[in-house]
PDB file of C-alpha atoms in Angstrom:
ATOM      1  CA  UNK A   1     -25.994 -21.174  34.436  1.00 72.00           C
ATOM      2  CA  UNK A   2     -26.217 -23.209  37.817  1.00 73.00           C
ATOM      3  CA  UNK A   3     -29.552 -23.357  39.303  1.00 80.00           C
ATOM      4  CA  UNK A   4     -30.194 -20.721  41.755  1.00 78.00           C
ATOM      5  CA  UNK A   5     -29.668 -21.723  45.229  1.00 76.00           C
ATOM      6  CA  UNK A   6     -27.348 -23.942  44.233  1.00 83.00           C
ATOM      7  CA  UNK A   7     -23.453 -24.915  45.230  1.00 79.00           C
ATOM      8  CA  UNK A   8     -22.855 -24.470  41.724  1.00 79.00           C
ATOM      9  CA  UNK A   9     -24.548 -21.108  41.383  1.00 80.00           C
ATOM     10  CA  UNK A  10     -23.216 -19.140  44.399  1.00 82.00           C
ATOM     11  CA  UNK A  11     -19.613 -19.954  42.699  1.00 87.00           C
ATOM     12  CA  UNK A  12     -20.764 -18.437  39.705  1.00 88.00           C
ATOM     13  CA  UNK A  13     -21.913 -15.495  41.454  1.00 89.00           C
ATOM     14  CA  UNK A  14     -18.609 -15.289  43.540  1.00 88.00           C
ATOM     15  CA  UNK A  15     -16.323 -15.660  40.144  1.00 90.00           C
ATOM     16  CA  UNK A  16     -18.358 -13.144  38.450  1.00 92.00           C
ATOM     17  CA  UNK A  17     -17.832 -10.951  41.338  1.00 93.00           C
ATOM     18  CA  UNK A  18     -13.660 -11.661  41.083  1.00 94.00           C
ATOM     19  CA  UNK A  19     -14.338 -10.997  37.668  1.00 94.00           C
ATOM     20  CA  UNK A  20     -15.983  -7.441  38.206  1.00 93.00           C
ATOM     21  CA  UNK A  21     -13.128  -6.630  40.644  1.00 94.00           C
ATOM     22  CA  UNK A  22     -10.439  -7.463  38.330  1.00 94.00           C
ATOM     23  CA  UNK A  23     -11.800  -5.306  35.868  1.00 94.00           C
ATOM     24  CA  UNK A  24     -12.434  -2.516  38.149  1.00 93.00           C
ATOM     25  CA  UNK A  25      -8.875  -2.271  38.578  1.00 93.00           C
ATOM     26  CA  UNK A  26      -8.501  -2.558  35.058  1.00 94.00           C
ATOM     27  CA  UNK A  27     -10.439   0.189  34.029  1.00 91.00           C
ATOM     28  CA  UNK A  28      -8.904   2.539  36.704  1.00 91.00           C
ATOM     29  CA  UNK A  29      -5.152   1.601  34.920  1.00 92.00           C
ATOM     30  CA  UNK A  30      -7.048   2.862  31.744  1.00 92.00           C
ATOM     31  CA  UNK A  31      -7.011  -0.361  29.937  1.00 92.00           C
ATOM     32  CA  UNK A  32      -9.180  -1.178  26.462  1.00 93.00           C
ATOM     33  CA  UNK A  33     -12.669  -3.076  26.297  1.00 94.00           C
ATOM     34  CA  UNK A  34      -9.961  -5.810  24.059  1.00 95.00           C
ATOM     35  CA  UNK A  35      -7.050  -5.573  26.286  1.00 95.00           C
ATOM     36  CA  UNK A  36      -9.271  -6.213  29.652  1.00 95.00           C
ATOM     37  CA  UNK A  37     -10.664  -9.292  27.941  1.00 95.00           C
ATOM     38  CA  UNK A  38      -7.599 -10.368  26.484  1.00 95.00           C
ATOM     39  CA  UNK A  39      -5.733 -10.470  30.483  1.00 93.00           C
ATOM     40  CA  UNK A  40      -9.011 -11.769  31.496  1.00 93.00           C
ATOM     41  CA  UNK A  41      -9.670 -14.526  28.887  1.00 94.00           C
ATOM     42  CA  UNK A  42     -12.946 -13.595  28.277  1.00 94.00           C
ATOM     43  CA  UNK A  43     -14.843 -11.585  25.734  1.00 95.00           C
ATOM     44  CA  UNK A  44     -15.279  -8.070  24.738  1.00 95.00           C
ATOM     45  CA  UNK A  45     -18.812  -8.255  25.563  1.00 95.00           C
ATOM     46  CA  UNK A  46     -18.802  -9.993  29.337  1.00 95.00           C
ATOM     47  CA  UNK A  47     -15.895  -6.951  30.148  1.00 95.00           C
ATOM     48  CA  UNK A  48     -18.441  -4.399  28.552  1.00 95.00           C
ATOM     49  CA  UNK A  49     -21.165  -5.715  31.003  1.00 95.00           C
ATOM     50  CA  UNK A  50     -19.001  -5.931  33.973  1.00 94.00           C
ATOM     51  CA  UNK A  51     -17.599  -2.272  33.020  1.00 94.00           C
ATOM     52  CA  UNK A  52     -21.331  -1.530  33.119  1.00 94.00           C
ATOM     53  CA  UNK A  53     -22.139  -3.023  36.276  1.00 93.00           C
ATOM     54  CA  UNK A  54     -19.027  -1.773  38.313  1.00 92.00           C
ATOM     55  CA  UNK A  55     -19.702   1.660  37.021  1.00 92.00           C
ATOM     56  CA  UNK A  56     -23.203   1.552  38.419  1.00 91.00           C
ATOM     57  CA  UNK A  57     -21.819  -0.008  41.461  1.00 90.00           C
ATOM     58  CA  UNK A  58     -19.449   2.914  41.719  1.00 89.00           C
ATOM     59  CA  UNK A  59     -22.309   5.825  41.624  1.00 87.00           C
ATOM     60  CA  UNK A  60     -24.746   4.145  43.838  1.00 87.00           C
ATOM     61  CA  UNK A  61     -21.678   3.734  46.062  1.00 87.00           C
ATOM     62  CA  UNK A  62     -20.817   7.849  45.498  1.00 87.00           C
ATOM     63  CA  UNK A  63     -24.472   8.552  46.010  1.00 86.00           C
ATOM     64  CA  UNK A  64     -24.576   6.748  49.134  1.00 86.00           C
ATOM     65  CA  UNK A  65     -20.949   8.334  50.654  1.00 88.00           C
ATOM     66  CA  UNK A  66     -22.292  11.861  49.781  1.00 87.00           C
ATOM     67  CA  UNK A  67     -25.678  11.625  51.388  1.00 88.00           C
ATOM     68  CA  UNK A  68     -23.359  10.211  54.386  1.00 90.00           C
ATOM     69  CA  UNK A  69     -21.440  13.100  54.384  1.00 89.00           C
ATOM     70  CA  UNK A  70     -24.054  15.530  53.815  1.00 90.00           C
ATOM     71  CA  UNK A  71     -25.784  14.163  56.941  1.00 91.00           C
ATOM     72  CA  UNK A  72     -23.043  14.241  59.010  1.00 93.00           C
ATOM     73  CA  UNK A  73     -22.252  18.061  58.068  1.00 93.00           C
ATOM     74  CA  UNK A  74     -25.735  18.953  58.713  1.00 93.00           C
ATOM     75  CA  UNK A  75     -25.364  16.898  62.153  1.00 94.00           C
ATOM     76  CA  UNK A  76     -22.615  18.795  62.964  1.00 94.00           C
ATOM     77  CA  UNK A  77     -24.018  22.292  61.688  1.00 94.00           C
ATOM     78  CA  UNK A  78     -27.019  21.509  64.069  1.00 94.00           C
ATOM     79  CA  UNK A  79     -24.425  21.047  67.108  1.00 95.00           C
ATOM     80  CA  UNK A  80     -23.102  24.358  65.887  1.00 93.00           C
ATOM     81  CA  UNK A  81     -25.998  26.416  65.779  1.00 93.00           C
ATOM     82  CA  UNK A  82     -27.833  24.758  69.545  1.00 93.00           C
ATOM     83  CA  UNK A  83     -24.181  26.168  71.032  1.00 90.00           C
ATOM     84  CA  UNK A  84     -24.363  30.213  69.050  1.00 91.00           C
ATOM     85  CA  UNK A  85     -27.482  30.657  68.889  1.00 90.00           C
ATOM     86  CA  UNK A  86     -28.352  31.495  72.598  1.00 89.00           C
ATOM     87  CA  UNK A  87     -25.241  33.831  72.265  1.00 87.00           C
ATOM     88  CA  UNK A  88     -26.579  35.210  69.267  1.00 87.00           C
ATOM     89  CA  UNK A  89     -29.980  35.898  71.109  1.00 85.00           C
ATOM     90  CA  UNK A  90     -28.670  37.288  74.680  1.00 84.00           C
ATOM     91  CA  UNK A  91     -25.395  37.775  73.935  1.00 79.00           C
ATOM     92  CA  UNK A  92     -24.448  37.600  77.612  1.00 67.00           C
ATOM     93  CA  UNK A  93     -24.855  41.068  78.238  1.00 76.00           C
ATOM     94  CA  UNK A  94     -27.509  43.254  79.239  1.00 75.00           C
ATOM     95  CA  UNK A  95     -29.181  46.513  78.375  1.00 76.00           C
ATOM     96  CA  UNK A  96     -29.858  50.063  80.284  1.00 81.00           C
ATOM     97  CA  UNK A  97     -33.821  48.400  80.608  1.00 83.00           C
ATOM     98  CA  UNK A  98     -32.735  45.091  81.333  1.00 78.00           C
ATOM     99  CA  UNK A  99     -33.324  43.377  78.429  1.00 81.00           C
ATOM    100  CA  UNK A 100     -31.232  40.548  77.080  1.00 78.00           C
ATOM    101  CA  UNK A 101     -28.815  42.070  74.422  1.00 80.00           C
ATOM    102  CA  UNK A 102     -28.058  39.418  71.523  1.00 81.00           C
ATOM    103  CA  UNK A 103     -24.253  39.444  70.190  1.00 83.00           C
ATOM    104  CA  UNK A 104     -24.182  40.501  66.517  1.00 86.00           C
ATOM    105  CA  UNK A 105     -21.274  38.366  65.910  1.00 88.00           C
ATOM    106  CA  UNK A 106     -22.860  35.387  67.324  1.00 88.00           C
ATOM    107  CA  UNK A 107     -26.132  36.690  65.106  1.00 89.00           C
ATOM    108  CA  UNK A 108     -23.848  36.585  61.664  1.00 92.00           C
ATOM    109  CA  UNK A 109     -22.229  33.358  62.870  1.00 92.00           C
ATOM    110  CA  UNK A 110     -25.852  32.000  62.980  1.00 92.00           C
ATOM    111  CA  UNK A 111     -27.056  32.954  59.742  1.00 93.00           C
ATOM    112  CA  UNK A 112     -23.998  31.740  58.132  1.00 93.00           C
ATOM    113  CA  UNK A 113     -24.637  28.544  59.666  1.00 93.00           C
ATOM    114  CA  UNK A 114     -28.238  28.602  58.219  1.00 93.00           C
ATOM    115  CA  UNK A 115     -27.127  30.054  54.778  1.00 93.00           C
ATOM    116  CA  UNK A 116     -24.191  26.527  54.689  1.00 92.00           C
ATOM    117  CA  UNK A 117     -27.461  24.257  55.877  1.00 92.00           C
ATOM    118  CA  UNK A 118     -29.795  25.820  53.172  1.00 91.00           C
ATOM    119  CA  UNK A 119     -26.641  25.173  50.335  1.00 90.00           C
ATOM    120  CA  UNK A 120     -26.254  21.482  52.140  1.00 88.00           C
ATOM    121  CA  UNK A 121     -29.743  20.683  51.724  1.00 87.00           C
ATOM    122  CA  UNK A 122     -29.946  22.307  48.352  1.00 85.00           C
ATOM    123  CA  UNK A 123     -32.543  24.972  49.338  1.00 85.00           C
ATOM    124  CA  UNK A 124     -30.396  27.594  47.679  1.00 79.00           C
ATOM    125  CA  UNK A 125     -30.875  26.496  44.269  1.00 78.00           C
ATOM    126  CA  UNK A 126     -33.003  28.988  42.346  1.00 77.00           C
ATOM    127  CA  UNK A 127     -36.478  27.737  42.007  1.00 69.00           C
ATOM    128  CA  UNK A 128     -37.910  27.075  38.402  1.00 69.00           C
ATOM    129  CA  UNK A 129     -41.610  28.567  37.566  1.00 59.00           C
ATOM    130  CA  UNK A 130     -43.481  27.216  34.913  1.00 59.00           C
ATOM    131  CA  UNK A 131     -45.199  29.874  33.001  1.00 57.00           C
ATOM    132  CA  UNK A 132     -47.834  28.036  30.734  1.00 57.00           C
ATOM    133  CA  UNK A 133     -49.251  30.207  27.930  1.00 55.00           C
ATOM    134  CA  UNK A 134     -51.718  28.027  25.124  1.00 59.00           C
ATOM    135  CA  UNK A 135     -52.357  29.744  22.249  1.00 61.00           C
ATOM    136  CA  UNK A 136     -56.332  29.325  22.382  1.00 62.00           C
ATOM    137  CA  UNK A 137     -55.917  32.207  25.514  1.00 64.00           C
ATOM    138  CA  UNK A 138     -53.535  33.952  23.177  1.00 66.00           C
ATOM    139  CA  UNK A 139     -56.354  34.153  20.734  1.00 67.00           C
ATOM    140  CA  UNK A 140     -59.103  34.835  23.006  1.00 72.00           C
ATOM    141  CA  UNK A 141     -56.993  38.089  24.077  1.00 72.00           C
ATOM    142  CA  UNK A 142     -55.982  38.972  20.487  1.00 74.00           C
ATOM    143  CA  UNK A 143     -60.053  38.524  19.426  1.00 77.00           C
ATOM    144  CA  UNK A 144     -60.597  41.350  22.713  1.00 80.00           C
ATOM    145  CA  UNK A 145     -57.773  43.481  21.970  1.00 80.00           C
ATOM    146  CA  UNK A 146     -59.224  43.865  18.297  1.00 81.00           C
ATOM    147  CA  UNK A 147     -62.894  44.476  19.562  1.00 81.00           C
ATOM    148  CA  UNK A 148     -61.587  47.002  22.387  1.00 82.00           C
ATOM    149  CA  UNK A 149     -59.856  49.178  19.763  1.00 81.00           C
ATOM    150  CA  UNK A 150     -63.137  48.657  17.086  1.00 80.00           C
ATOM    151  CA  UNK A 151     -65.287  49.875  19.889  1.00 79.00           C
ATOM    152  CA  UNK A 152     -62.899  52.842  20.497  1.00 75.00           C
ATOM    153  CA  UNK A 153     -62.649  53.872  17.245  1.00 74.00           C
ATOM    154  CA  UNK A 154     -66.298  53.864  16.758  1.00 75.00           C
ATOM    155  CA  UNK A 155     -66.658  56.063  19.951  1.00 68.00           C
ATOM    156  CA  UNK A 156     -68.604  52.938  21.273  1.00 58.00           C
ATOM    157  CA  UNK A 157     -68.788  51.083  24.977  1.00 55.00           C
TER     158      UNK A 157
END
């Protein structure tokens, strides 16, 4: 390895990277561990590192496109809702007293607006509740359970 910093080094970092490539488009033609390194010239081990490395590269890359896309959803979900929801609250049209009278198809467009946010956002997801129970409490309430039914049975307090 070339010194870091180096002339040297950054073309070791820009082969390995031409490297990594060449087996990413490997590994999408479905090629072996043996037959990557053997069209390579290289071992078994450096393509099972670089498989390694472009696979991570490939999920931080997903992760990164989806919380893109997620944002831009919401973004647009937000436009959405700023544009139905006055309709949903006046509707345009008024009652016998006056009052503002809110659209109940703008109103159901509204909420399913807020129900596609909340599944976005992953609010929807059923939320997990630890119960803890130890077993000294069991015992405790076993030990007062007993004593409760001797005091009954003896016509006791």
């Amino acid at each position: 390895m070339a010194a870091p910093g180096t002339h040297a080094h950054f073309r070791e970092e820009i082969d390995i990277e031409q490297r990594r490539q060449h087996v990413a488009y490997l590994l999408m033609h479905h090629l072996t561990y043996k037959e990557m390194a053997a069209e390579i010239g290289c071992s078994v081990g450096t393509v099972a590192g670089d498989v390694k490395a472009v696979r991570e590269a490939w999920a931080e890359r997903s992760i990164e496109d989806y919380d893109s896309w997620v944002a831009e959803e919401i973004a647009k979900l937000d436009q959405l809702e700023r544009k139905v929801l006055p309709v949903a609250l006046t509707g345009g049209k008024h009652g016998p007293d006056g009052e503002p009278r809110p659209s109940l198809f703008a109103v159901d467009r509204v909420l399913t607006i807020m129900e596609r946010r909340a599944k976005l956002k992953g609010l929807d997801r059923p939320m997990r509740h630890e119960v803890a129970k130890t077993i000294e409490y069991t015992r405790n309430l076993d030990a007062e359970i007993e004593e409760l039914l001797s005091n009954a049975d003896r016509g006791g307090d």
